[in-house]
Amino acid sequence: MSNPTEGQEVRKPTSVLEAIKVIDLVEIIPKFEGEGGKLDGFIAAVEQILSLIKGEERSNIGLIALRAVRSKIVGAADRVLDLDEAELNWDQI
């Protein structure tokens, strides 16, 4: 890959591309149905991904990541969050 010459613009990754990368990372997180024995591993995996977007939680990319993480919570765990009307915020989830 060549370096830009004078007058050429250095292109930064678009937020769409960054969002796709975050979603790809979230895809490796297994679904969580509420089993107590799997909770610690689920939390550790999510927090590792979210550490990559630290400070960006309310940005478009952060919200996309939180929605993707929230979609990994299914079954009984999903019903509990629905009953609690948890906001799209990792601390509340």
PDB file of C-alpha atoms in Angstrom:
ATOM      1  CA  MET A   1       0.000   0.000   0.000  1.00  0.00           C
ATOM      2  CA  SER A   2       1.437   3.351  -0.938  1.00  0.00           C
ATOM      3  CA  ASN A   3       1.716   6.355   1.306  1.00  0.00           C
ATOM      4  CA  PRO A   4      -0.358   9.364   0.342  1.00  0.00           C
ATOM      5  CA  THR A   5       1.534  12.085  -1.423  1.00  0.00           C
ATOM      6  CA  GLU A   6       1.128  15.746  -0.735  1.00  0.00           C
ATOM      7  CA  GLY A   7      -2.390  16.862  -1.507  1.00  0.00           C
ATOM      8  CA  GLN A   8      -3.882  13.380  -1.205  1.00  0.00           C
ATOM      9  CA  GLU A   9      -6.381  12.747   1.521  1.00  0.00           C
ATOM     10  CA  VAL A  10      -5.792  10.011   4.069  1.00  0.00           C
ATOM     11  CA  ARG A  11      -9.065   8.134   4.338  1.00  0.00           C
ATOM     12  CA  LYS A  12     -10.222   7.018   7.748  1.00  0.00           C
ATOM     13  CA  PRO A  13     -12.412   3.965   8.095  1.00  0.00           C
ATOM     14  CA  THR A  14     -16.061   4.903   7.892  1.00  0.00           C
ATOM     15  CA  SER A  15     -18.288   4.408  10.862  1.00  0.00           C
ATOM     16  CA  VAL A  16     -20.218   1.829   8.818  1.00  0.00           C
ATOM     17  CA  LEU A  17     -17.026  -0.193   8.389  1.00  0.00           C
ATOM     18  CA  GLU A  18     -16.190   0.191  12.075  1.00  0.00           C
ATOM     19  CA  ALA A  19     -19.709  -0.904  13.014  1.00  0.00           C
ATOM     20  CA  ILE A  20     -19.375  -4.001  10.835  1.00  0.00           C
ATOM     21  CA  LYS A  21     -16.103  -4.863  12.575  1.00  0.00           C
ATOM     22  CA  VAL A  22     -17.727  -4.496  15.993  1.00  0.00           C
ATOM     23  CA  ILE A  23     -20.674  -6.661  14.927  1.00  0.00           C
ATOM     24  CA  ASP A  24     -18.238  -9.295  13.629  1.00  0.00           C
ATOM     25  CA  LEU A  25     -16.539  -9.316  17.039  1.00  0.00           C
ATOM     26  CA  VAL A  26     -19.869  -9.609  18.833  1.00  0.00           C
ATOM     27  CA  GLU A  27     -20.738 -12.604  16.641  1.00  0.00           C
ATOM     28  CA  ILE A  28     -18.115 -14.679  18.451  1.00  0.00           C
ATOM     29  CA  ILE A  29     -19.952 -14.198  21.752  1.00  0.00           C
ATOM     30  CA  PRO A  30     -22.179 -17.217  22.415  1.00  0.00           C
ATOM     31  CA  LYS A  31     -25.879 -16.724  23.065  1.00  0.00           C
ATOM     32  CA  PHE A  32     -26.810 -16.543  26.735  1.00  0.00           C
ATOM     33  CA  GLU A  33     -30.067 -18.150  27.872  1.00  0.00           C
ATOM     34  CA  GLY A  34     -29.722 -17.591  31.604  1.00  0.00           C
ATOM     35  CA  GLU A  35     -27.644 -20.574  32.727  1.00  0.00           C
ATOM     36  CA  GLY A  36     -25.772 -19.542  35.866  1.00  0.00           C
ATOM     37  CA  GLY A  37     -22.697 -21.596  34.978  1.00  0.00           C
ATOM     38  CA  LYS A  38     -22.230 -19.671  31.737  1.00  0.00           C
ATOM     39  CA  LEU A  39     -22.816 -16.166  33.081  1.00  0.00           C
ATOM     40  CA  ASP A  40     -19.202 -15.376  34.046  1.00  0.00           C
ATOM     41  CA  GLY A  41     -17.905 -16.400  30.619  1.00  0.00           C
ATOM     42  CA  PHE A  42     -20.618 -14.397  28.859  1.00  0.00           C
ATOM     43  CA  ILE A  43     -19.890 -11.280  30.913  1.00  0.00           C
ATOM     44  CA  ALA A  44     -16.135 -11.609  30.334  1.00  0.00           C
ATOM     45  CA  ALA A  45     -16.618 -11.964  26.563  1.00  0.00           C
ATOM     46  CA  VAL A  46     -18.956  -8.972  26.380  1.00  0.00           C
ATOM     47  CA  GLU A  47     -16.729  -6.756  28.512  1.00  0.00           C
ATOM     48  CA  GLN A  48     -13.729  -7.629  26.369  1.00  0.00           C
ATOM     49  CA  ILE A  49     -15.593  -6.484  23.247  1.00  0.00           C
ATOM     50  CA  LEU A  50     -17.008  -3.372  24.936  1.00  0.00           C
ATOM     51  CA  SER A  51     -13.540  -2.364  26.142  1.00  0.00           C
ATOM     52  CA  LEU A  52     -12.702  -1.771  22.478  1.00  0.00           C
ATOM     53  CA  ILE A  53     -15.350   0.944  22.254  1.00  0.00           C
ATOM     54  CA  LYS A  54     -14.784   2.473  25.696  1.00  0.00           C
ATOM     55  CA  GLY A  55     -15.961   6.075  25.716  1.00  0.00           C
ATOM     56  CA  GLU A  56     -18.050   5.510  22.591  1.00  0.00           C
ATOM     57  CA  GLU A  57     -21.009   3.790  24.248  1.00  0.00           C
ATOM     58  CA  ARG A  58     -23.478   6.508  23.199  1.00  0.00           C
ATOM     59  CA  SER A  59     -22.086   6.869  19.675  1.00  0.00           C
ATOM     60  CA  ASN A  60     -23.684   5.084  16.725  1.00  0.00           C
ATOM     61  CA  ILE A  61     -21.037   2.360  16.874  1.00  0.00           C
ATOM     62  CA  GLY A  62     -21.495   1.934  20.611  1.00  0.00           C
ATOM     63  CA  LEU A  63     -25.258   1.629  20.276  1.00  0.00           C
ATOM     64  CA  ILE A  64     -24.890  -0.887  17.445  1.00  0.00           C
ATOM     65  CA  ALA A  65     -22.526  -2.926  19.616  1.00  0.00           C
ATOM     66  CA  LEU A  66     -24.925  -2.827  22.575  1.00  0.00           C
ATOM     67  CA  ARG A  67     -27.843  -3.882  20.360  1.00  0.00           C
ATOM     68  CA  ALA A  68     -25.756  -6.742  18.969  1.00  0.00           C
ATOM     69  CA  VAL A  69     -24.793  -7.827  22.493  1.00  0.00           C
ATOM     70  CA  ARG A  70     -28.411  -7.544  23.647  1.00  0.00           C
ATOM     71  CA  SER A  71     -29.468  -9.809  20.769  1.00  0.00           C
ATOM     72  CA  LYS A  72     -27.187 -12.510  22.211  1.00  0.00           C
ATOM     73  CA  ILE A  73     -29.378 -12.677  25.320  1.00  0.00           C
ATOM     74  CA  VAL A  74     -32.199 -15.104  24.574  1.00  0.00           C
ATOM     75  CA  GLY A  75     -34.689 -17.394  26.290  1.00  0.00           C
ATOM     76  CA  ALA A  76     -35.319 -16.943  30.005  1.00  0.00           C
ATOM     77  CA  ALA A  77     -32.603 -14.283  30.333  1.00  0.00           C
ATOM     78  CA  ASP A  78     -34.259 -12.256  27.562  1.00  0.00           C
ATOM     79  CA  ARG A  79     -37.650 -12.486  29.264  1.00  0.00           C
ATOM     80  CA  VAL A  80     -36.177 -11.225  32.547  1.00  0.00           C
ATOM     81  CA  LEU A  81     -34.646  -8.209  30.810  1.00  0.00           C
ATOM     82  CA  ASP A  82     -37.941  -7.518  29.048  1.00  0.00           C
ATOM     83  CA  LEU A  83     -39.826  -7.663  32.364  1.00  0.00           C
ATOM     84  CA  ASP A  84     -37.298  -5.310  33.969  1.00  0.00           C
ATOM     85  CA  GLU A  85     -37.542  -3.034  30.916  1.00  0.00           C
ATOM     86  CA  ALA A  86     -33.742  -2.776  30.926  1.00  0.00           C
ATOM     87  CA  GLU A  87     -32.377   0.129  28.923  1.00  0.00           C
ATOM     88  CA  LEU A  88     -29.767  -0.349  26.219  1.00  0.00           C
ATOM     89  CA  ASN A  89     -26.953   0.086  28.720  1.00  0.00           C
ATOM     90  CA  TRP A  90     -24.493  -2.673  29.628  1.00  0.00           C
ATOM     91  CA  ASP A  91     -24.589  -1.820  33.347  1.00  0.00           C
ATOM     92  CA  GLN A  92     -28.372  -2.258  33.374  1.00  0.00           C
ATOM     93  CA  ILE A  93     -28.326  -5.348  31.191  1.00  0.00           C
TER      94      ILE A  93
END
